Amino acid sequence: MTNKELVKQFYQHVFINGEIDKIPEYVIEDYIQHNPKVKTGREAFINFFKNFLQLKPKFEIINLCSEGDMVYIFHKCTLADGSINKVCDIFRVENHKIVEHWDVIERGVEKIQSLNNNGIF
């Protein structure tokens, strides 16, 4: 399985299907987290994600690409309250497991008045 396929499966099982019990299949125990609102480690990610699922997020993958050990996934995340986030998650994969994560998040994009007609996704 390629790194890109691994991250795509991880997103399908965990983010889209909400299968939290599958996280250990994809993420190492001492997973390095760069999001300042989430502690490092797999258990911290699991706890964060359990709480995040209460917002009833819906994910739509816009683009997924990889280069070497890095996988980038650009997606739209719509919450139950109607707010929309534009997100790029970046994962480093080692030995068929996710070992490190960064993200870039633009929140509340449904309120943006664009100066062009290109759309934000």
PDB file of C-alpha atoms in Angstrom:
ATOM      1  CA  MET A   1       0.000   0.000   0.000  1.00  0.00           C
ATOM      2  CA  THR A   2       1.336   3.458  -0.857  1.00  0.00           C
ATOM      3  CA  ASN A   3       1.490   6.299   1.669  1.00  0.00           C
ATOM      4  CA  LYS A   4      -1.247   8.070  -0.277  1.00  0.00           C
ATOM      5  CA  GLU A   5      -3.506   4.992  -0.129  1.00  0.00           C
ATOM      6  CA  LEU A   6      -2.818   4.624   3.611  1.00  0.00           C
ATOM      7  CA  VAL A   7      -3.898   8.198   4.379  1.00  0.00           C
ATOM      8  CA  LYS A   8      -6.949   7.886   2.099  1.00  0.00           C
ATOM      9  CA  GLN A   9      -8.037   4.733   3.978  1.00  0.00           C
ATOM     10  CA  PHE A  10      -7.349   6.443   7.318  1.00  0.00           C
ATOM     11  CA  TYR A  11      -9.594   9.343   6.303  1.00  0.00           C
ATOM     12  CA  GLN A  12     -12.337   7.043   5.072  1.00  0.00           C
ATOM     13  CA  HIS A  13     -12.384   4.904   8.219  1.00  0.00           C
ATOM     14  CA  VAL A  14     -11.714   7.525  10.884  1.00  0.00           C
ATOM     15  CA  PHE A  15     -12.850  10.927   9.581  1.00  0.00           C
ATOM     16  CA  ILE A  16     -15.705   9.965   7.245  1.00  0.00           C
ATOM     17  CA  ASN A  17     -16.992   6.791   8.942  1.00  0.00           C
ATOM     18  CA  GLY A  18     -16.094   7.852  12.518  1.00  0.00           C
ATOM     19  CA  GLU A  19     -14.392   4.519  13.288  1.00  0.00           C
ATOM     20  CA  ILE A  20     -12.228   5.695  16.187  1.00  0.00           C
ATOM     21  CA  ASP A  21     -11.287   2.105  17.032  1.00  0.00           C
ATOM     22  CA  LYS A  22      -9.343   1.964  13.716  1.00  0.00           C
ATOM     23  CA  ILE A  23      -6.931   4.767  14.703  1.00  0.00           C
ATOM     24  CA  PRO A  24      -4.291   2.362  16.150  1.00  0.00           C
ATOM     25  CA  GLU A  25      -4.152   0.594  12.762  1.00  0.00           C
ATOM     26  CA  TYR A  26      -2.922   3.827  11.160  1.00  0.00           C
ATOM     27  CA  VAL A  27      -1.237   5.942  13.848  1.00  0.00           C
ATOM     28  CA  ILE A  28       1.804   5.064  15.992  1.00  0.00           C
ATOM     29  CA  GLU A  29       1.586   5.379  19.776  1.00  0.00           C
ATOM     30  CA  ASP A  30       4.089   8.245  20.051  1.00  0.00           C
ATOM     31  CA  TYR A  31       2.563  10.162  17.124  1.00  0.00           C
ATOM     32  CA  ILE A  32       3.974  13.706  16.869  1.00  0.00           C
ATOM     33  CA  GLN A  33       1.296  16.408  16.790  1.00  0.00           C
ATOM     34  CA  HIS A  34       1.931  19.977  15.593  1.00  0.00           C
ATOM     35  CA  ASN A  35      -1.613  21.335  16.019  1.00  0.00           C
ATOM     36  CA  PRO A  36      -1.251  23.517  19.147  1.00  0.00           C
ATOM     37  CA  LYS A  37      -4.765  22.593  20.327  1.00  0.00           C
ATOM     38  CA  VAL A  38      -4.030  18.856  20.484  1.00  0.00           C
ATOM     39  CA  LYS A  39      -1.521  17.112  22.741  1.00  0.00           C
ATOM     40  CA  THR A  40       1.032  14.816  21.142  1.00  0.00           C
ATOM     41  CA  GLY A  41       0.556  11.030  21.111  1.00  0.00           C
ATOM     42  CA  ARG A  42      -2.047   8.649  19.707  1.00  0.00           C
ATOM     43  CA  GLU A  43      -4.231   8.616  22.846  1.00  0.00           C
ATOM     44  CA  ALA A  44      -4.390  12.415  22.853  1.00  0.00           C
ATOM     45  CA  PHE A  45      -5.502  12.350  19.206  1.00  0.00           C
ATOM     46  CA  ILE A  46      -8.156   9.726  19.990  1.00  0.00           C
ATOM     47  CA  ASN A  47      -9.501  11.847  22.874  1.00  0.00           C
ATOM     48  CA  PHE A  48      -9.499  14.988  20.730  1.00  0.00           C
ATOM     49  CA  PHE A  49     -11.244  13.221  17.875  1.00  0.00           C
ATOM     50  CA  LYS A  50     -13.953  11.725  20.125  1.00  0.00           C
ATOM     51  CA  ASN A  51     -14.835  15.268  21.232  1.00  0.00           C
ATOM     52  CA  PHE A  52     -14.592  16.620  17.674  1.00  0.00           C
ATOM     53  CA  LEU A  53     -17.093  14.011  16.427  1.00  0.00           C
ATOM     54  CA  GLN A  54     -19.709  15.562  18.725  1.00  0.00           C
ATOM     55  CA  LEU A  55     -19.740  18.515  16.264  1.00  0.00           C
ATOM     56  CA  LYS A  56     -21.034  16.040  13.646  1.00  0.00           C
ATOM     57  CA  PRO A  57     -18.467  16.918  10.979  1.00  0.00           C
ATOM     58  CA  LYS A  58     -18.924  15.930   7.339  1.00  0.00           C
ATOM     59  CA  PHE A  59     -15.749  15.661   5.270  1.00  0.00           C
ATOM     60  CA  GLU A  60     -15.312  16.090   1.549  1.00  0.00           C
ATOM     61  CA  ILE A  61     -11.877  15.360   0.128  1.00  0.00           C
ATOM     62  CA  ILE A  62     -10.949  17.953  -2.482  1.00  0.00           C
ATOM     63  CA  ASN A  63      -7.386  16.832  -3.250  1.00  0.00           C
ATOM     64  CA  LEU A  64      -4.915  14.253  -2.004  1.00  0.00           C
ATOM     65  CA  CYS A  65      -1.265  14.055  -3.040  1.00  0.00           C
ATOM     66  CA  SER A  66       1.997  12.678  -1.745  1.00  0.00           C
ATOM     67  CA  GLU A  67       5.705  13.155  -2.171  1.00  0.00           C
ATOM     68  CA  GLY A  68       8.063  10.719  -0.495  1.00  0.00           C
ATOM     69  CA  ASP A  69       7.021  10.215   3.128  1.00  0.00           C
ATOM     70  CA  MET A  70       4.663  13.244   3.142  1.00  0.00           C
ATOM     71  CA  VAL A  71       0.947  13.108   2.306  1.00  0.00           C
ATOM     72  CA  TYR A  72      -1.193  16.217   1.892  1.00  0.00           C
ATOM     73  CA  ILE A  73      -4.974  16.076   2.034  1.00  0.00           C
ATOM     74  CA  PHE A  74      -7.064  19.153   1.258  1.00  0.00           C
ATOM     75  CA  HIS A  75     -10.662  18.876   2.399  1.00  0.00           C
ATOM     76  CA  LYS A  76     -13.880  20.654   3.250  1.00  0.00           C
ATOM     77  CA  CYS A  77     -15.233  20.078   6.762  1.00  0.00           C
ATOM     78  CA  THR A  78     -18.849  21.081   7.355  1.00  0.00           C
ATOM     79  CA  LEU A  79     -20.075  21.051  10.955  1.00  0.00           C
ATOM     80  CA  ALA A  80     -23.656  20.440  12.096  1.00  0.00           C
ATOM     81  CA  ASP A  81     -24.066  24.145  12.935  1.00  0.00           C
ATOM     82  CA  GLY A  82     -23.433  25.016   9.258  1.00  0.00           C
ATOM     83  CA  SER A  83     -19.929  26.393   9.714  1.00  0.00           C
ATOM     84  CA  ILE A  84     -17.422  25.297   7.106  1.00  0.00           C
ATOM     85  CA  ASN A  85     -13.675  24.854   7.513  1.00  0.00           C
ATOM     86  CA  LYS A  86     -11.140  24.674   4.691  1.00  0.00           C
ATOM     87  CA  VAL A  87      -8.388  22.314   5.842  1.00  0.00           C
ATOM     88  CA  CYS A  88      -5.075  20.964   4.631  1.00  0.00           C
ATOM     89  CA  ASP A  89      -3.789  18.102   6.765  1.00  0.00           C
ATOM     90  CA  ILE A  90      -0.185  17.075   6.285  1.00  0.00           C
ATOM     91  CA  PHE A  91       1.017  13.675   7.458  1.00  0.00           C
ATOM     92  CA  ARG A  92       4.432  12.062   7.591  1.00  0.00           C
ATOM     93  CA  VAL A  93       4.325   8.317   7.110  1.00  0.00           C
ATOM     94  CA  GLU A  94       6.986   5.856   8.199  1.00  0.00           C
ATOM     95  CA  ASN A  95       6.816   2.046   7.892  1.00  0.00           C
ATOM     96  CA  HIS A  96       3.152   2.170   6.805  1.00  0.00           C
ATOM     97  CA  LYS A  97       2.027   4.191   9.828  1.00  0.00           C
ATOM     98  CA  ILE A  98       1.250   7.863  10.375  1.00  0.00           C
ATOM     99  CA  VAL A  99       3.987   9.262  12.623  1.00  0.00           C
ATOM    100  CA  GLU A 100       3.547  13.049  12.426  1.00  0.00           C
ATOM    101  CA  HIS A 101       0.837  15.622  11.642  1.00  0.00           C
ATOM    102  CA  TRP A 102       0.524  19.319  10.767  1.00  0.00           C
ATOM    103  CA  ASP A 103      -2.559  21.211   9.640  1.00  0.00           C
ATOM    104  CA  VAL A 104      -3.617  24.497   8.126  1.00  0.00           C
ATOM    105  CA  ILE A 105      -7.210  25.470   8.932  1.00  0.00           C
ATOM    106  CA  GLU A 106      -9.313  28.362   7.674  1.00  0.00           C
ATOM    107  CA  ARG A 107     -12.470  28.524   9.791  1.00  0.00           C
ATOM    108  CA  GLY A 108     -15.843  30.019   8.929  1.00  0.00           C
ATOM    109  CA  VAL A 109     -15.288  30.105   5.173  1.00  0.00           C
ATOM    110  CA  GLU A 110     -19.040  30.172   4.551  1.00  0.00           C
ATOM    111  CA  LYS A 111     -18.911  33.862   5.563  1.00  0.00           C
ATOM    112  CA  ILE A 112     -16.174  34.841   3.111  1.00  0.00           C
ATOM    113  CA  GLN A 113     -17.049  37.327   0.372  1.00  0.00           C
ATOM    114  CA  SER A 114     -14.699  36.436  -2.460  1.00  0.00           C
ATOM    115  CA  LEU A 115     -13.167  39.100  -4.684  1.00  0.00           C
ATOM    116  CA  ASN A 116     -13.156  36.617  -7.590  1.00  0.00           C
ATOM    117  CA  ASN A 117     -15.456  33.957  -9.043  1.00  0.00           C
ATOM    118  CA  ASN A 118     -13.050  31.053  -8.590  1.00  0.00           C
ATOM    119  CA  GLY A 119     -14.578  29.613  -5.420  1.00  0.00           C
ATOM    120  CA  ILE A 120     -12.592  28.704  -2.326  1.00  0.00           C
ATOM    121  CA  PHE A 121     -12.461  24.954  -2.942  1.00  0.00           C
TER     122      PHE A 121
END
